[in-house]
Short mmCIF file of N, CA and C and ligand atoms in Angstrom, two decimals:
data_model
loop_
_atom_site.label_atom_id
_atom_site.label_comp_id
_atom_site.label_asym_id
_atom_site.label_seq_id
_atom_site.Cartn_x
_atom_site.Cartn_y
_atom_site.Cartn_z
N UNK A 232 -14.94 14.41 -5.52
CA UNK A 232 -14.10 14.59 -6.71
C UNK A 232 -13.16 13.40 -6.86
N UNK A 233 -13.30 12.59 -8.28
CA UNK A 233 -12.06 11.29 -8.12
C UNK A 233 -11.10 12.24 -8.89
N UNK A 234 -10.02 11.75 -8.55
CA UNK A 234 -8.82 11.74 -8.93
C UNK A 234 -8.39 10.89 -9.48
N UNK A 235 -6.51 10.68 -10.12
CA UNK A 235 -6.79 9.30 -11.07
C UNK A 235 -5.62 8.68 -10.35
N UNK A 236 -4.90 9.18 -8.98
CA UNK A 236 -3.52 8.71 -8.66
C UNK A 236 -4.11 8.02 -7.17
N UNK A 237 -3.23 7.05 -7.09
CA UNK A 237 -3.50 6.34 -5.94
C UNK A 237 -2.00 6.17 -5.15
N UNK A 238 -1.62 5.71 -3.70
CA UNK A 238 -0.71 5.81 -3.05
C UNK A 238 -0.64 4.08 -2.70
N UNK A 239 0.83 3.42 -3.26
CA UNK A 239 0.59 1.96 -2.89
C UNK A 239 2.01 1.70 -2.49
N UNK A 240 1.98 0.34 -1.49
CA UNK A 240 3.65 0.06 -0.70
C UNK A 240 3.64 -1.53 -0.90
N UNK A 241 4.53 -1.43 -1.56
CA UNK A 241 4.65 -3.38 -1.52
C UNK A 241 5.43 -3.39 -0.22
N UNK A 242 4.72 -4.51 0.70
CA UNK A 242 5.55 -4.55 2.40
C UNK A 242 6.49 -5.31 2.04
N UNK A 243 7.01 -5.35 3.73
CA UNK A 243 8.03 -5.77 3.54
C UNK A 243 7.96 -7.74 3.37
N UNK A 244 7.03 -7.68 3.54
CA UNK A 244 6.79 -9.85 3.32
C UNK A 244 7.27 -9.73 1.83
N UNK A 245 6.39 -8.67 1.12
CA UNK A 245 6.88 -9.22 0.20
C UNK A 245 7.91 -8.82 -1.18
N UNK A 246 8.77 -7.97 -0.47
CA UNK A 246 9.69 -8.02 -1.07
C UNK A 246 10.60 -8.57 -0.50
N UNK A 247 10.91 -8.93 0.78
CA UNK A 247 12.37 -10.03 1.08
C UNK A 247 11.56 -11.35 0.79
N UNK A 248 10.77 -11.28 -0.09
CA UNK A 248 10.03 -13.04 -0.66
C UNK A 248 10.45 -12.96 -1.93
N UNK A 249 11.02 -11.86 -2.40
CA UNK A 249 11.43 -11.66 -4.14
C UNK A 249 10.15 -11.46 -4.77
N UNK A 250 9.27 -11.44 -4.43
CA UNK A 250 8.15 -10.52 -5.28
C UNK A 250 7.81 -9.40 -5.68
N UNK A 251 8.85 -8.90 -5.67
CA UNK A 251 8.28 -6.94 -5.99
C UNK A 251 8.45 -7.26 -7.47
N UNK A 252 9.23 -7.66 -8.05
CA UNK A 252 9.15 -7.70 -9.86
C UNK A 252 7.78 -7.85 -9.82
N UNK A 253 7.58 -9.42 -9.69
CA UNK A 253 6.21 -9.92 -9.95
C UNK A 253 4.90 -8.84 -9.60
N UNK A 254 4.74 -8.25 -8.65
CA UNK A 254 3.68 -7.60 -8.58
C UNK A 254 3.84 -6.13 -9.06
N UNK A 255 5.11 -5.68 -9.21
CA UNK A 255 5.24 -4.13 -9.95
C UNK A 255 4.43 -4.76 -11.58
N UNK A 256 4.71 -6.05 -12.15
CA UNK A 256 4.26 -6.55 -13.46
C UNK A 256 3.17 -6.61 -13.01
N UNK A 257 2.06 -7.05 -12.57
CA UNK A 257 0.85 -7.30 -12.21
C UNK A 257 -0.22 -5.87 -12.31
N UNK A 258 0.54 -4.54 -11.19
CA UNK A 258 0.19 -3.50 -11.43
C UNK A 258 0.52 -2.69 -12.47
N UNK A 259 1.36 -3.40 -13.34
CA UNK A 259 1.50 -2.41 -14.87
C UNK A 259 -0.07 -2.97 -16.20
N UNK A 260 0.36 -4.71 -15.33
CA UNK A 260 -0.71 -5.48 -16.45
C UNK A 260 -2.35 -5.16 -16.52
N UNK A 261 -2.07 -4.40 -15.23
CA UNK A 261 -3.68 -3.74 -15.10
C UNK A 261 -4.07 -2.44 -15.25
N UNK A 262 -2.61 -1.88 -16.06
CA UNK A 262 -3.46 -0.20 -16.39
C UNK A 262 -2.47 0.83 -16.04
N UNK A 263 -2.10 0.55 -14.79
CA UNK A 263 -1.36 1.42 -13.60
C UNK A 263 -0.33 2.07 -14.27
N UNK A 264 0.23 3.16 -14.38
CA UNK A 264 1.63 3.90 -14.65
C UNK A 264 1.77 4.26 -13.53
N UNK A 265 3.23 3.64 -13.40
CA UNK A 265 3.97 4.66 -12.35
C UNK A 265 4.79 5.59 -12.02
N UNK A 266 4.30 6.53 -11.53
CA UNK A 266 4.57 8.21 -11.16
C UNK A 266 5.36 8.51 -10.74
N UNK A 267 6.08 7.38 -9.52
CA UNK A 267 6.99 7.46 -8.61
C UNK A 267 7.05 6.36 -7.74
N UNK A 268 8.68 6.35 -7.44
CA UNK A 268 9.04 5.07 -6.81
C UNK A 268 10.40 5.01 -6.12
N UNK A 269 10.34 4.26 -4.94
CA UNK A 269 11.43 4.59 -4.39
C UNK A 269 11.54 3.10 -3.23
N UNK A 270 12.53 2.24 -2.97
CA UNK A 270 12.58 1.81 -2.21
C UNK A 270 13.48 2.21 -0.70
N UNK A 271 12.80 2.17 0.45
CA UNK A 271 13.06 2.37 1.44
C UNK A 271 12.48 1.73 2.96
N UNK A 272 13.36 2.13 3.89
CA UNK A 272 13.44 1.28 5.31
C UNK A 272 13.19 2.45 6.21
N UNK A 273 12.24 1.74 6.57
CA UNK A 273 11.18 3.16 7.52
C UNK A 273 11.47 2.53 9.04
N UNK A 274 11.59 3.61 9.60
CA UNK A 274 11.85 3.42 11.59
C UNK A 274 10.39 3.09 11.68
N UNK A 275 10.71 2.47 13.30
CA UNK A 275 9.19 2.08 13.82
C UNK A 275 8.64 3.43 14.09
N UNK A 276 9.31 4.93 13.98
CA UNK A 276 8.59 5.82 13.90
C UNK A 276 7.97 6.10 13.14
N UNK A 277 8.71 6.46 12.31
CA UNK A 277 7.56 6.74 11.00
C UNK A 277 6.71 5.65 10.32
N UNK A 278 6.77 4.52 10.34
CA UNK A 278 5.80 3.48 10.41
C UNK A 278 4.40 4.04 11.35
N UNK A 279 4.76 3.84 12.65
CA UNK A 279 3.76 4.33 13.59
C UNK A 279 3.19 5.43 12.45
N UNK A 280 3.69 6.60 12.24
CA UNK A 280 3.19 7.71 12.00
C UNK A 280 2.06 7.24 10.82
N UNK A 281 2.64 6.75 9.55
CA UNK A 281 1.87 5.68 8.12
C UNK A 281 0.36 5.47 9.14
N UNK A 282 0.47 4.53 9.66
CA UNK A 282 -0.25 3.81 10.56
C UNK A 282 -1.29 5.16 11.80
N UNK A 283 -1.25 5.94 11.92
CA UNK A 283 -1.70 6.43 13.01
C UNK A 283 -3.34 6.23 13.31
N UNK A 284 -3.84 6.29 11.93
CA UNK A 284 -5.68 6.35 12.12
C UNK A 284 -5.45 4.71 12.91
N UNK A 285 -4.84 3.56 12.96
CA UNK A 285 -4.88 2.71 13.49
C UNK A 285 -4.20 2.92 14.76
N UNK A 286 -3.84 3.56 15.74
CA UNK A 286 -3.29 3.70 16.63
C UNK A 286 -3.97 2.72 17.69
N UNK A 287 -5.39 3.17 17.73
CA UNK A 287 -6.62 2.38 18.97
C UNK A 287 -6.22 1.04 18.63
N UNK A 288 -5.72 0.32 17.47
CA UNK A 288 -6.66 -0.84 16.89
C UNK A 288 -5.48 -1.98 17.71
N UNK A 289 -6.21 -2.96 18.46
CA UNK A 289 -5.36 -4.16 18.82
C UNK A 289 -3.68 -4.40 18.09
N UNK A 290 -3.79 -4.37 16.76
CA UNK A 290 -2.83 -4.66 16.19
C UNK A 290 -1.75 -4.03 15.75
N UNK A 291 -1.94 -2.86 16.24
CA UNK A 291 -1.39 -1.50 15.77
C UNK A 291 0.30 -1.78 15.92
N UNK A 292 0.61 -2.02 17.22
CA UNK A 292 2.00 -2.33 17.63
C UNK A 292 2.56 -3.46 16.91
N UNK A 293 1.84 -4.73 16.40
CA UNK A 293 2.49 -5.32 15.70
C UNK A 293 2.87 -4.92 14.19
N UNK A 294 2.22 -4.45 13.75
CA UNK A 294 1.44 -3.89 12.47
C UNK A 294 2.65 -2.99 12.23
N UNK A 295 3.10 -1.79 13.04
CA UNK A 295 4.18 -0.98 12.90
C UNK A 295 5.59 -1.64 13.17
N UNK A 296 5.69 -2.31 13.95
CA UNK A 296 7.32 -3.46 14.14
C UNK A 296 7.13 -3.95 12.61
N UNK A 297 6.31 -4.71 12.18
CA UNK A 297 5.98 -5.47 10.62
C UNK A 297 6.88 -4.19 9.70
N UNK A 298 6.05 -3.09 9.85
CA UNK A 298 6.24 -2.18 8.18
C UNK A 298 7.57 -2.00 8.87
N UNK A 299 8.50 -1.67 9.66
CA UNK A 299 9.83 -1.49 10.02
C UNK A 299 10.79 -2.50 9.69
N UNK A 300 10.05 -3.67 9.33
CA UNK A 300 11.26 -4.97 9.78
C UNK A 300 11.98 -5.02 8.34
N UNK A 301 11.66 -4.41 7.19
CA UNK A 301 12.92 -4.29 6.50
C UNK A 301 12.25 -3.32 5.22
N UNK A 302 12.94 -3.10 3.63
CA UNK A 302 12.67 -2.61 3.03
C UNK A 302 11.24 -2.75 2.25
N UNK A 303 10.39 -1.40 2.00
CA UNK A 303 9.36 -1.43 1.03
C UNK A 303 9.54 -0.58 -0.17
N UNK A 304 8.87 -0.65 -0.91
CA UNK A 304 8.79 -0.01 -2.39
C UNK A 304 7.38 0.94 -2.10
N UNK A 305 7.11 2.21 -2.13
CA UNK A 305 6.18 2.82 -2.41
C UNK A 305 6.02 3.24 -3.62
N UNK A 306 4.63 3.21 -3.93
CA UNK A 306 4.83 4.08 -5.52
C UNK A 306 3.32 5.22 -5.69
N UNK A 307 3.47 6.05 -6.60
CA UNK A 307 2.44 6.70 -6.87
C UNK A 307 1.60 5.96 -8.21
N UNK A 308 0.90 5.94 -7.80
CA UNK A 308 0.15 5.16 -9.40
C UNK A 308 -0.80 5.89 -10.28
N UNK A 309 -1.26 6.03 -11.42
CA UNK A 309 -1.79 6.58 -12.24
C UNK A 309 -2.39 5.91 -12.83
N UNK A 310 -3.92 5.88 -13.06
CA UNK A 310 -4.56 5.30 -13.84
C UNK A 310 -6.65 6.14 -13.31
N UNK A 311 -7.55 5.96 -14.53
CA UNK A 311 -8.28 6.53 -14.35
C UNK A 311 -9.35 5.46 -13.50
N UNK A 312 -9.48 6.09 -12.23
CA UNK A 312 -10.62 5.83 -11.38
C UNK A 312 -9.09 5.15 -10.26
N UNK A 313 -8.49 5.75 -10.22
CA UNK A 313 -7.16 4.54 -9.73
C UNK A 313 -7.73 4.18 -8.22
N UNK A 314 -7.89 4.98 -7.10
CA UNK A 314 -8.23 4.27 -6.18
C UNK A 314 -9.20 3.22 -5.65
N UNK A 315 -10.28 3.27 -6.44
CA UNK A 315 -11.32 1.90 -6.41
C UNK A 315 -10.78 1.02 -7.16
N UNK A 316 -10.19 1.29 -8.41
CA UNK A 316 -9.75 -0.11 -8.99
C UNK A 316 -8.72 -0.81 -8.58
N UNK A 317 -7.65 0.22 -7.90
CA UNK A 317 -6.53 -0.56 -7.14
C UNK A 317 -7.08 -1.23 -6.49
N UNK A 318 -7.59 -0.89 -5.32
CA UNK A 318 -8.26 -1.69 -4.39
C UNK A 318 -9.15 -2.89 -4.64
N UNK A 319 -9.15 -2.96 -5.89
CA UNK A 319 -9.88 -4.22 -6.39
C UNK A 319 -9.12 -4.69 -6.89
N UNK A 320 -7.92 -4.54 -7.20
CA UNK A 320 -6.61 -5.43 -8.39
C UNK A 320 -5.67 -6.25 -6.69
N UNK A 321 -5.94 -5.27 -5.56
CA UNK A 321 -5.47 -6.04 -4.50
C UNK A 321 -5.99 -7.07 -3.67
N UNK A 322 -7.05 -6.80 -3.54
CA UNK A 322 -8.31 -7.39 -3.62
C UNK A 322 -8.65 -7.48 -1.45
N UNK A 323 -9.09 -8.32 -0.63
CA UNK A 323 -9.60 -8.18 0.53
C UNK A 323 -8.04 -7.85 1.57
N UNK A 324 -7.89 -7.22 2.58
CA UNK A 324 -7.26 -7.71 3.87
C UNK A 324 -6.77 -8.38 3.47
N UNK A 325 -7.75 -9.33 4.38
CA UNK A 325 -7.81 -10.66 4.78
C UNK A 325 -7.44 -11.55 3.52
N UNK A 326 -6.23 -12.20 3.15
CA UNK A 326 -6.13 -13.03 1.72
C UNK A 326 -6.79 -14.05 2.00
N UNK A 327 -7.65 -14.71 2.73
CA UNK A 327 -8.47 -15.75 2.89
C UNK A 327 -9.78 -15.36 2.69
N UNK A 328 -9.78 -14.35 2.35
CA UNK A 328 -11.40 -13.97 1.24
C UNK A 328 -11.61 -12.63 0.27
N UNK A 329 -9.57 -13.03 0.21
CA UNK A 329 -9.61 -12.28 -1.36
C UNK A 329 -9.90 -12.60 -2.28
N UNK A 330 -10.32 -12.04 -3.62
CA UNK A 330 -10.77 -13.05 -4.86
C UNK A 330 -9.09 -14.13 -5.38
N UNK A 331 -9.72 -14.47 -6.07
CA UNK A 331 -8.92 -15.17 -7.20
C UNK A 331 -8.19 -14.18 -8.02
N UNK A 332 -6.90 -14.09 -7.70
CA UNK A 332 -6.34 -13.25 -9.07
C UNK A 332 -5.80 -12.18 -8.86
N UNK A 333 -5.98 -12.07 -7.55
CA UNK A 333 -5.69 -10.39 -6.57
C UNK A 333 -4.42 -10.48 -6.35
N UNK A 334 -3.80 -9.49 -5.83
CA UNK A 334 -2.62 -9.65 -5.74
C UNK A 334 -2.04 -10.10 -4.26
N UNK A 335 -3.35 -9.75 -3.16
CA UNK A 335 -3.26 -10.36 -2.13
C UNK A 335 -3.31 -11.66 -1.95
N UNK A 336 -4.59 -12.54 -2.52
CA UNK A 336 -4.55 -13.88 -2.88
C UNK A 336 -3.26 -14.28 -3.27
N UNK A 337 -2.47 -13.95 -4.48
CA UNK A 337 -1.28 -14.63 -5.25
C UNK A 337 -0.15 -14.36 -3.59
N UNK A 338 -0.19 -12.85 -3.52
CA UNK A 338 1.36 -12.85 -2.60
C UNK A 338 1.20 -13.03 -1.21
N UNK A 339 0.02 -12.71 -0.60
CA UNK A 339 -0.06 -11.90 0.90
C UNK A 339 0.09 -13.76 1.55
N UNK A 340 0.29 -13.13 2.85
CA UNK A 340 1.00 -14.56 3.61
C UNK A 340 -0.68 -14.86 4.71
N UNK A 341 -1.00 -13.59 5.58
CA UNK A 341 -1.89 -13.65 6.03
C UNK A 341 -2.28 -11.91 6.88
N UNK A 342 -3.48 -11.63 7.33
CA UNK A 342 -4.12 -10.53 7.55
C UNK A 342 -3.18 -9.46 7.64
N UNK A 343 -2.28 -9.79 8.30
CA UNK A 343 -0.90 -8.77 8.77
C UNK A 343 0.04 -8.72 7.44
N UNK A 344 0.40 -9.70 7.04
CA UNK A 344 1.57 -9.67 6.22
C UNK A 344 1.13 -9.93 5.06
N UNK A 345 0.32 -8.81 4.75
CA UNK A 345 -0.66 -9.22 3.61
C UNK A 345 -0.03 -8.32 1.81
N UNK A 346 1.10 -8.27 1.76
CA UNK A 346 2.04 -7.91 1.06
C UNK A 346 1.98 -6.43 0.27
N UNK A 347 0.69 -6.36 0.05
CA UNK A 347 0.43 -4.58 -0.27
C UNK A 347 -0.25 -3.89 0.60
N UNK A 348 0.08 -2.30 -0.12
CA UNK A 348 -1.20 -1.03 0.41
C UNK A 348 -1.25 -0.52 -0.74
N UNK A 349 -2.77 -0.07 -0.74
CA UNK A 349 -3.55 0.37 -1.09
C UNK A 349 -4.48 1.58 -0.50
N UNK A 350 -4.17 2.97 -0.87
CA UNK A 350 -4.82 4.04 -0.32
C UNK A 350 -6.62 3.58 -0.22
N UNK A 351 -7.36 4.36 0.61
CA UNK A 351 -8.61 3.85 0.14
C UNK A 351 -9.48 5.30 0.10
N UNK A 352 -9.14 6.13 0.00
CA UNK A 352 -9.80 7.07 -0.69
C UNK A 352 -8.57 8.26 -1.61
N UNK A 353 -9.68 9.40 -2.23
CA UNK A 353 -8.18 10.50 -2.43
C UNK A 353 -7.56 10.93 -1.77
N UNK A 354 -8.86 11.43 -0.70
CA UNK A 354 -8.27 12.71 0.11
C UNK A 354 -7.01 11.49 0.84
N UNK A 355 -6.92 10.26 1.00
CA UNK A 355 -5.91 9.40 1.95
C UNK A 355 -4.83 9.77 0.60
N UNK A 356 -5.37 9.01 -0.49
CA UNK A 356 -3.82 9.31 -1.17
C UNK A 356 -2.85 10.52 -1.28
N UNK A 357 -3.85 11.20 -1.19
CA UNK A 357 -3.45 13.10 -1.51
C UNK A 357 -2.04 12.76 -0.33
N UNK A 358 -2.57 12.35 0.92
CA UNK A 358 -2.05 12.21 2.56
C UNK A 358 -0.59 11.26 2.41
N UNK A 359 -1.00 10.12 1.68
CA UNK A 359 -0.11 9.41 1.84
C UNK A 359 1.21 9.59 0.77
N UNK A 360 0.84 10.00 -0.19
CA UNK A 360 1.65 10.62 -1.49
C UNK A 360 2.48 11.36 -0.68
N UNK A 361 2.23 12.28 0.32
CA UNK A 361 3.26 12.96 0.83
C UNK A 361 3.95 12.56 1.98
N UNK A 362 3.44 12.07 2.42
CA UNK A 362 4.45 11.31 3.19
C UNK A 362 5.73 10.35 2.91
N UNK A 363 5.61 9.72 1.31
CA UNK A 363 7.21 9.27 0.87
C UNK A 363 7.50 10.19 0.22
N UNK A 364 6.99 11.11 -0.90
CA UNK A 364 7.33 11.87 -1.86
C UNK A 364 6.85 13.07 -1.71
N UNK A 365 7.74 14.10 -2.78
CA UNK A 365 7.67 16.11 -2.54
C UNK A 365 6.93 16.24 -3.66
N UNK A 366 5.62 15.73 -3.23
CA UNK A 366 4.43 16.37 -4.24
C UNK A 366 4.13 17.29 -4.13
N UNK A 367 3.94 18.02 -5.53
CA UNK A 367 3.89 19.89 -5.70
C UNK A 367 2.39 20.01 -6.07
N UNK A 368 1.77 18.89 -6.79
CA UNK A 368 0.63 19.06 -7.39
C UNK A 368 -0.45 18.65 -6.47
N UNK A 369 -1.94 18.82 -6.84
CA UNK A 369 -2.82 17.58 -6.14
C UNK A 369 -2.76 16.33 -6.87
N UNK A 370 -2.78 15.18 -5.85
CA UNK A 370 -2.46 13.77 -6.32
C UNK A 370 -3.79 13.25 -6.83
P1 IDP B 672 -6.28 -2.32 4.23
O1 IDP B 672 -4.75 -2.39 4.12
O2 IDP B 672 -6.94 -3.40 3.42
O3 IDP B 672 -6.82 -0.94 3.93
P2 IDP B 672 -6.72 -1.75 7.03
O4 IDP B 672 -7.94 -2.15 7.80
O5 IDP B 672 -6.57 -0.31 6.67
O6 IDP B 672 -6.64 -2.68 5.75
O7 IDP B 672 -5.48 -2.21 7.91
C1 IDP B 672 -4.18 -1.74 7.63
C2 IDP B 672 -3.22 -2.90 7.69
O8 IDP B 672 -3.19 -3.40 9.03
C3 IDP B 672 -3.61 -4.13 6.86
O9 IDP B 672 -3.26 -4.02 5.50
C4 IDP B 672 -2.85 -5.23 7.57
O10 IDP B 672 -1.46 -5.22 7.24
C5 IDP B 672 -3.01 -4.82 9.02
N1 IDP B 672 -4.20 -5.43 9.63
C6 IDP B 672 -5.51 -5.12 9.39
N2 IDP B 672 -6.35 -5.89 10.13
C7 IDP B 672 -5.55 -6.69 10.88
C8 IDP B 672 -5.81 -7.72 11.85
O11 IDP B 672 -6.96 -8.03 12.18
N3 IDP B 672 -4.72 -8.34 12.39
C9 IDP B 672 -3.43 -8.00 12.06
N4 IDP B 672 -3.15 -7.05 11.16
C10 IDP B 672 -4.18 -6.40 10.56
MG1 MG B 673 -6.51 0.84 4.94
#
């Protein structure tokens, strides 16, 4: 079943880089309404927690110090087919084989500090929607 809301966090690279205007404009210029929004400074706990399906993964510990080290913007987004197309307006990981035009290409620094998230399925957004926000509905 798609849904049309997706769960996204501008990190923290790149908003103490002054880019959150720029890419909140980027995700409006492509469709996106946003549902909800809130900026905030998450402990290395609840980071960890964001993060848990990565717990095993090499990078995990850096990865959670990263989303802690200062403020992000989460938002709920709205748009139809939203989680595949987000994920294509952000474009790879890795910004060294993101497309042209992505928002990772334009902002992300490198694999880690790669300046957004992007849910990658519903049932994740459904997950992640609640974890910043008191969603009553299905997302
Ligand atoms: P995604 O954000 O494109 O869905 P995931 O594989 O879910 O990528 O990884 C979650 C986050 O972990 C990435 O956005 C990035 O910040 C970080 N990350 C992923 N792979 C690596 C890596 O190989 N080295 C360091 N950090 C990584
Ligand atoms: Mg992911």
């Amino acid at each position: 079943m798609a849904t049309n809301r997706t769960l996204t966090i501008i990190k923290p690279d790149a908003v103490s880089a002054g880019n959150t205007g720029n890419i909140i404009n980027d995700i409006i210029k492509a469709g996106f309404k946003i549902v909800a929004m809130k900026l905030v400074h998450l402990t290395a706990e609840e980071a960890g927690k964001f993060y848990e399906v990565h717990k095993e993964r090499p990078f995990y510990k850096d990865l959670v110090s990263f989303m802690s080290s200062g403020p992000i913007v989460p938002m709920i987004l709205e748009k139809e087919n939203a989680v595949a197309d987000f994920r294509k307006l952000i474009g790879a990981t890795n910004p060294a084989n993101a497309e042209e035009g992505t928002i990772r290409k334009k902002y992300a620094t490198n694999v880690e500090k790669n300046a957004i998230h992007g849910s990658d399925s519903d049932e994740n957004a459904n997950i992640e929607s609640r974890f910043f926000f008191a969603v009553t509905e299905e997302v």
